[in-house]
Amino acid sequence: MHILRAVLLFSLIWLSSSVPSVHASPGVAVDSGNDPLFGFMLGEWEASGERVQIISGRRIRLHADIVSELDGRGRLVSWNRWTEVPEAGGNSKIYERTYWIAPTDKAGVYHLGMVNENDPEADARVEAVGRLTEEEFTVEQVIPSTPPIRVRSVTRFRNVSGNRSSETSESVFMGDRQVSGAQIHFRPR
């Protein structure tokens, strides 16, 4: 499920690695192969938001520091450091993940994956597909289980007077029942 947080969270996608890359800061022109999604996501980002566990009503504050760069292999790699803090108290959870997005041979369609930190050449592709329209990036992922877990995220990109940001909504379902939802706001650092 974390792959979607990067896309969104991207759900997103972003921290540090030995993957060779071209660094891009928000607002700096970088040849992203003219890929519109990469153009939206390149740079250093900060994310904040909230996840709600539908059944229990438990609320979790989310924060992330993200760096998204081109890796020289036609992919956007996103290093993410997430902090989750339960609003009702309890232990915080901090984790780091590295994700990638690569365009397919179909315009506006992307594969997603997670970087294997021990062997970057053995990156795992997840069974998720992202689709880009003029205004949003939607990711659908089905995780095999009984009942199946389905994760859907929608990221809307904004660029108002040169100020970039994005908003991501993520919904997680077990079978037909929604079990959690998240709203996350991304802004350049």
PDB file of C-alpha atoms in Angstrom:
ATOM      1  CA  MET A   1       0.000   0.000   0.000  1.00  0.00           C
ATOM      2  CA  HIS A   2       2.912   2.325   0.528  1.00  0.00           C
ATOM      3  CA  ILE A   3       3.481   2.600  -3.207  1.00  0.00           C
ATOM      4  CA  LEU A   4       0.422   4.747  -3.455  1.00  0.00           C
ATOM      5  CA  ARG A   5       1.448   7.041  -0.676  1.00  0.00           C
ATOM      6  CA  ALA A   6       4.296   7.993  -2.786  1.00  0.00           C
ATOM      7  CA  VAL A   7       2.311   8.666  -5.756  1.00  0.00           C
ATOM      8  CA  LEU A   8       0.138  10.497  -3.702  1.00  0.00           C
ATOM      9  CA  LEU A   9       1.507  10.958  -2.001  1.00  0.00           C
ATOM     10  CA  PHE A  10       3.806  11.571  -4.313  1.00  0.00           C
ATOM     11  CA  SER A  11       1.028   9.376  -3.091  1.00  0.00           C
ATOM     12  CA  LEU A  12       3.612  10.060  -4.023  1.00  0.00           C
ATOM     13  CA  ILE A  13       7.067   9.430  -4.585  1.00  0.00           C
ATOM     14  CA  TRP A  14      10.913  10.611  -2.571  1.00  0.00           C
ATOM     15  CA  LEU A  15      14.672  10.616   0.031  1.00  0.00           C
ATOM     16  CA  SER A  16      18.308   9.519  -0.764  1.00  0.00           C
ATOM     17  CA  SER A  17      20.015   6.675  -2.550  1.00  0.00           C
ATOM     18  CA  SER A  18      22.938   5.501  -4.605  1.00  0.00           C
ATOM     19  CA  VAL A  19      20.811   5.614  -7.746  1.00  0.00           C
ATOM     20  CA  PRO A  20      22.524   7.967 -10.227  1.00  0.00           C
ATOM     21  CA  SER A  21      20.252  10.904 -10.839  1.00  0.00           C
ATOM     22  CA  VAL A  22      19.771  14.435 -12.059  1.00  0.00           C
ATOM     23  CA  HIS A  23      18.620  16.604  -9.155  1.00  0.00           C
ATOM     24  CA  ALA A  24      15.814  19.072  -9.769  1.00  0.00           C
ATOM     25  CA  SER A  25      14.512  21.741  -7.455  1.00  0.00           C
ATOM     26  CA  PRO A  26      10.951  23.040  -7.790  1.00  0.00           C
ATOM     27  CA  GLY A  27      10.804  25.646 -10.492  1.00  0.00           C
ATOM     28  CA  VAL A  28      14.104  24.613 -12.111  1.00  0.00           C
ATOM     29  CA  ALA A  29      13.829  23.458 -15.709  1.00  0.00           C
ATOM     30  CA  VAL A  30      15.157  19.922 -16.160  1.00  0.00           C
ATOM     31  CA  ASP A  31      14.813  17.760 -19.247  1.00  0.00           C
ATOM     32  CA  SER A  32      12.303  15.208 -18.037  1.00  0.00           C
ATOM     33  CA  GLY A  33      11.973  13.701 -21.471  1.00  0.00           C
ATOM     34  CA  ASN A  34       9.039  16.087 -21.842  1.00  0.00           C
ATOM     35  CA  ASP A  35       7.013  13.756 -19.631  1.00  0.00           C
ATOM     36  CA  PRO A  36       4.189  15.819 -18.101  1.00  0.00           C
ATOM     37  CA  LEU A  37       3.912  13.699 -14.932  1.00  0.00           C
ATOM     38  CA  PHE A  38       7.629  13.945 -14.259  1.00  0.00           C
ATOM     39  CA  GLY A  39       7.370  17.698 -14.784  1.00  0.00           C
ATOM     40  CA  PHE A  40       4.730  17.871 -12.034  1.00  0.00           C
ATOM     41  CA  MET A  41       6.656  15.682  -9.591  1.00  0.00           C
ATOM     42  CA  LEU A  42      10.353  16.573  -9.911  1.00  0.00           C
ATOM     43  CA  GLY A  43      11.942  18.313  -6.956  1.00  0.00           C
ATOM     44  CA  GLU A  44      11.906  18.464  -3.184  1.00  0.00           C
ATOM     45  CA  TRP A  45       8.524  18.310  -1.476  1.00  0.00           C
ATOM     46  CA  GLU A  46       6.943  18.354   1.942  1.00  0.00           C
ATOM     47  CA  ALA A  47       3.657  16.576   2.574  1.00  0.00           C
ATOM     48  CA  SER A  48       1.124  16.748   5.380  1.00  0.00           C
ATOM     49  CA  GLY A  49      -2.287  15.269   5.864  1.00  0.00           C
ATOM     50  CA  GLU A  50      -4.465  12.822   7.713  1.00  0.00           C
ATOM     51  CA  ARG A  51      -5.534   9.209   7.390  1.00  0.00           C
ATOM     52  CA  VAL A  52      -8.771   8.002   8.972  1.00  0.00           C
ATOM     53  CA  GLN A  53      -9.383   4.341   9.803  1.00  0.00           C
ATOM     54  CA  ILE A  54     -13.067   4.125   8.857  1.00  0.00           C
ATOM     55  CA  ILE A  55     -14.140   1.296  11.171  1.00  0.00           C
ATOM     56  CA  SER A  56     -12.465   2.568  14.368  1.00  0.00           C
ATOM     57  CA  GLY A  57     -12.559   6.274  13.553  1.00  0.00           C
ATOM     58  CA  ARG A  58      -8.870   6.462  14.474  1.00  0.00           C
ATOM     59  CA  ARG A  59      -7.124   9.500  12.986  1.00  0.00           C
ATOM     60  CA  ILE A  60      -3.453   9.554  12.068  1.00  0.00           C
ATOM     61  CA  ARG A  61      -1.507  12.703  11.176  1.00  0.00           C
ATOM     62  CA  LEU A  62       0.881  12.254   8.259  1.00  0.00           C
ATOM     63  CA  HIS A  63       4.059  14.135   7.385  1.00  0.00           C
ATOM     64  CA  ALA A  64       6.660  13.384   4.715  1.00  0.00           C
ATOM     65  CA  ASP A  65       9.843  14.772   3.240  1.00  0.00           C
ATOM     66  CA  ILE A  66      10.207  13.772  -0.393  1.00  0.00           C
ATOM     67  CA  VAL A  67      12.832  14.118  -3.112  1.00  0.00           C
ATOM     68  CA  SER A  68      11.956  13.121  -6.686  1.00  0.00           C
ATOM     69  CA  GLU A  69      14.656  12.852  -9.338  1.00  0.00           C
ATOM     70  CA  LEU A  70      15.296  11.305 -12.736  1.00  0.00           C
ATOM     71  CA  ASP A  71      17.454   8.190 -12.505  1.00  0.00           C
ATOM     72  CA  GLY A  72      18.941   8.066 -16.007  1.00  0.00           C
ATOM     73  CA  ARG A  73      16.887   4.953 -16.813  1.00  0.00           C
ATOM     74  CA  GLY A  74      13.743   6.775 -17.920  1.00  0.00           C
ATOM     75  CA  ARG A  75      12.176   6.658 -14.467  1.00  0.00           C
ATOM     76  CA  LEU A  76      11.266   9.149 -11.794  1.00  0.00           C
ATOM     77  CA  VAL A  77      12.600   7.911  -8.442  1.00  0.00           C
ATOM     78  CA  SER A  78      11.043   9.225  -5.257  1.00  0.00           C
ATOM     79  CA  TRP A  79      12.698   8.971  -1.832  1.00  0.00           C
ATOM     80  CA  ASN A  80      10.155   9.282   0.978  1.00  0.00           C
ATOM     81  CA  ARG A  81      10.496   9.650   4.748  1.00  0.00           C
ATOM     82  CA  TRP A  82       7.057   9.354   6.341  1.00  0.00           C
ATOM     83  CA  THR A  83       6.025  10.041   9.929  1.00  0.00           C
ATOM     84  CA  GLU A  84       2.637   8.833  11.182  1.00  0.00           C
ATOM     85  CA  VAL A  85       1.364  10.174  14.521  1.00  0.00           C
ATOM     86  CA  PRO A  86      -1.907   8.865  16.032  1.00  0.00           C
ATOM     87  CA  GLU A  87      -4.028  11.845  17.136  1.00  0.00           C
ATOM     88  CA  ALA A  88      -5.317   9.967  20.187  1.00  0.00           C
ATOM     89  CA  GLY A  89      -1.811   9.265  21.402  1.00  0.00           C
ATOM     90  CA  GLY A  90       0.321   6.213  20.964  1.00  0.00           C
ATOM     91  CA  ASN A  91       3.591   5.547  19.249  1.00  0.00           C
ATOM     92  CA  SER A  92       4.667   7.413  16.158  1.00  0.00           C
ATOM     93  CA  LYS A  93       5.782   5.396  13.177  1.00  0.00           C
ATOM     94  CA  ILE A  94       8.627   6.565  10.920  1.00  0.00           C
ATOM     95  CA  TYR A  95       9.549   4.736   7.751  1.00  0.00           C
ATOM     96  CA  GLU A  96      11.517   5.369   4.592  1.00  0.00           C
ATOM     97  CA  ARG A  97      10.581   4.044   1.171  1.00  0.00           C
ATOM     98  CA  THR A  98      11.905   4.576  -2.333  1.00  0.00           C
ATOM     99  CA  TYR A  99       9.498   4.292  -5.255  1.00  0.00           C
ATOM    100  CA  TRP A 100       9.745   4.680  -9.007  1.00  0.00           C
ATOM    101  CA  ILE A 101       7.384   5.548 -11.834  1.00  0.00           C
ATOM    102  CA  ALA A 102       8.084   4.731 -15.477  1.00  0.00           C
ATOM    103  CA  PRO A 103       6.034   5.606 -18.544  1.00  0.00           C
ATOM    104  CA  THR A 104       4.695   2.746 -20.642  1.00  0.00           C
ATOM    105  CA  ASP A 105       4.410   2.752 -24.410  1.00  0.00           C
ATOM    106  CA  LYS A 106       0.880   4.207 -24.014  1.00  0.00           C
ATOM    107  CA  ALA A 107       0.627   7.969 -23.512  1.00  0.00           C
ATOM    108  CA  GLY A 108      -0.431   8.872 -19.970  1.00  0.00           C
ATOM    109  CA  VAL A 109      -0.057   5.311 -18.587  1.00  0.00           C
ATOM    110  CA  TYR A 110       2.659   4.422 -16.057  1.00  0.00           C
ATOM    111  CA  HIS A 111       4.085   1.417 -14.219  1.00  0.00           C
ATOM    112  CA  LEU A 112       4.975   1.826 -10.559  1.00  0.00           C
ATOM    113  CA  GLY A 113       7.459   0.033  -8.364  1.00  0.00           C
ATOM    114  CA  MET A 114       9.516   0.029  -5.227  1.00  0.00           C
ATOM    115  CA  VAL A 115      13.315   0.229  -5.149  1.00  0.00           C
ATOM    116  CA  ASN A 116      15.091  -2.711  -3.527  1.00  0.00           C
ATOM    117  CA  GLU A 117      17.561  -0.853  -1.280  1.00  0.00           C
ATOM    118  CA  ASN A 118      19.879  -3.895  -1.142  1.00  0.00           C
ATOM    119  CA  ASP A 119      19.972  -4.342  -4.922  1.00  0.00           C
ATOM    120  CA  PRO A 120      18.675  -1.365  -6.966  1.00  0.00           C
ATOM    121  CA  GLU A 121      18.949  -3.469 -10.145  1.00  0.00           C
ATOM    122  CA  ALA A 122      16.337  -5.860  -8.701  1.00  0.00           C
ATOM    123  CA  ASP A 123      13.604  -3.279  -8.218  1.00  0.00           C
ATOM    124  CA  ALA A 124      10.133  -4.689  -7.751  1.00  0.00           C
ATOM    125  CA  ARG A 125       7.299  -3.665 -10.017  1.00  0.00           C
ATOM    126  CA  VAL A 126       3.980  -3.672  -8.226  1.00  0.00           C
ATOM    127  CA  GLU A 127       0.700  -4.566  -9.809  1.00  0.00           C
ATOM    128  CA  ALA A 128      -0.430  -0.990 -10.052  1.00  0.00           C
ATOM    129  CA  VAL A 129      -1.105   1.221 -13.021  1.00  0.00           C
ATOM    130  CA  GLY A 130      -1.160   5.000 -13.014  1.00  0.00           C
ATOM    131  CA  ARG A 131      -3.079   7.108 -15.512  1.00  0.00           C
ATOM    132  CA  LEU A 132      -2.444  10.793 -16.157  1.00  0.00           C
ATOM    133  CA  THR A 133      -4.991  13.251 -17.523  1.00  0.00           C
ATOM    134  CA  GLU A 134      -4.502  16.996 -17.916  1.00  0.00           C
ATOM    135  CA  GLU A 135      -5.386  17.638 -14.271  1.00  0.00           C
ATOM    136  CA  GLU A 136      -4.848  14.473 -12.234  1.00  0.00           C
ATOM    137  CA  PHE A 137      -2.923  11.240 -11.756  1.00  0.00           C
ATOM    138  CA  THR A 138      -4.953   8.188 -10.707  1.00  0.00           C
ATOM    139  CA  VAL A 139      -3.434   4.961  -9.409  1.00  0.00           C
ATOM    140  CA  GLU A 140      -5.299   1.679  -8.941  1.00  0.00           C
ATOM    141  CA  GLN A 141      -3.675  -1.214  -7.101  1.00  0.00           C
ATOM    142  CA  VAL A 142      -5.131  -4.587  -6.127  1.00  0.00           C
ATOM    143  CA  ILE A 143      -3.279  -6.538  -3.455  1.00  0.00           C
ATOM    144  CA  PRO A 144      -4.077 -10.256  -3.592  1.00  0.00           C
ATOM    145  CA  SER A 145      -5.642 -11.390  -0.326  1.00  0.00           C
ATOM    146  CA  THR A 146      -8.974 -12.674   0.934  1.00  0.00           C
ATOM    147  CA  PRO A 147     -10.866 -10.448   0.540  1.00  0.00           C
ATOM    148  CA  PRO A 148      -8.759  -8.527  -1.983  1.00  0.00           C
ATOM    149  CA  ILE A 149      -7.399  -5.157  -0.880  1.00  0.00           C
ATOM    150  CA  ARG A 150      -7.896  -2.375  -3.399  1.00  0.00           C
ATOM    151  CA  VAL A 151      -6.123   0.968  -3.129  1.00  0.00           C
ATOM    152  CA  ARG A 152      -7.139   3.956  -5.227  1.00  0.00           C
ATOM    153  CA  SER A 153      -5.428   7.319  -5.164  1.00  0.00           C
ATOM    154  CA  VAL A 154      -6.145  10.488  -7.074  1.00  0.00           C
ATOM    155  CA  THR A 155      -3.609  13.320  -7.153  1.00  0.00           C
ATOM    156  CA  ARG A 156      -4.634  16.725  -8.467  1.00  0.00           C
ATOM    157  CA  PHE A 157      -1.801  19.014  -9.517  1.00  0.00           C
ATOM    158  CA  ARG A 158      -1.924  22.787  -9.093  1.00  0.00           C
ATOM    159  CA  ASN A 159       0.240  25.526 -10.567  1.00  0.00           C
ATOM    160  CA  VAL A 160      -1.159  28.924  -9.637  1.00  0.00           C
ATOM    161  CA  SER A 161       1.063  31.878 -10.531  1.00  0.00           C
ATOM    162  CA  GLY A 162       4.096  29.586 -10.498  1.00  0.00           C
ATOM    163  CA  ASN A 163       3.255  28.112  -7.074  1.00  0.00           C
ATOM    164  CA  ARG A 164       3.126  24.342  -7.478  1.00  0.00           C
ATOM    165  CA  SER A 165       1.283  22.010  -5.126  1.00  0.00           C
ATOM    166  CA  SER A 166      -0.798  18.863  -5.240  1.00  0.00           C
ATOM    167  CA  GLU A 167      -3.598  17.240  -3.275  1.00  0.00           C
ATOM    168  CA  THR A 168      -3.970  13.480  -2.994  1.00  0.00           C
ATOM    169  CA  SER A 169      -6.987  11.464  -1.896  1.00  0.00           C
ATOM    170  CA  GLU A 170      -6.390   7.798  -1.097  1.00  0.00           C
ATOM    171  CA  SER A 171      -9.068   5.170  -0.414  1.00  0.00           C
ATOM    172  CA  VAL A 172      -8.392   1.614   0.758  1.00  0.00           C
ATOM    173  CA  PHE A 173     -11.034  -1.096   0.395  1.00  0.00           C
ATOM    174  CA  MET A 174     -11.203  -4.690   1.650  1.00  0.00           C
ATOM    175  CA  GLY A 175     -13.565  -6.286  -0.797  1.00  0.00           C
ATOM    176  CA  ASP A 176     -16.316  -3.706  -1.262  1.00  0.00           C
ATOM    177  CA  ARG A 177     -15.895  -2.113   2.179  1.00  0.00           C
ATOM    178  CA  GLN A 178     -13.795   1.035   2.588  1.00  0.00           C
ATOM    179  CA  VAL A 179     -11.415   0.667   5.545  1.00  0.00           C
ATOM    180  CA  SER A 180      -9.402   3.876   5.359  1.00  0.00           C
ATOM    181  CA  GLY A 181      -9.136   7.186   3.599  1.00  0.00           C
ATOM    182  CA  ALA A 182      -6.417   9.815   3.477  1.00  0.00           C
ATOM    183  CA  GLN A 183      -6.064  13.412   2.334  1.00  0.00           C
ATOM    184  CA  ILE A 184      -2.534  14.696   1.732  1.00  0.00           C
ATOM    185  CA  HIS A 185      -1.240  18.085   0.595  1.00  0.00           C
ATOM    186  CA  PHE A 186       2.165  18.372  -1.131  1.00  0.00           C
ATOM    187  CA  ARG A 187       4.116  21.622  -1.511  1.00  0.00           C
ATOM    188  CA  PRO A 188       7.668  22.391  -2.646  1.00  0.00           C
ATOM    189  CA  ARG A 189      10.305  22.774   0.053  1.00  0.00           C
TER     190      ARG A 189
END
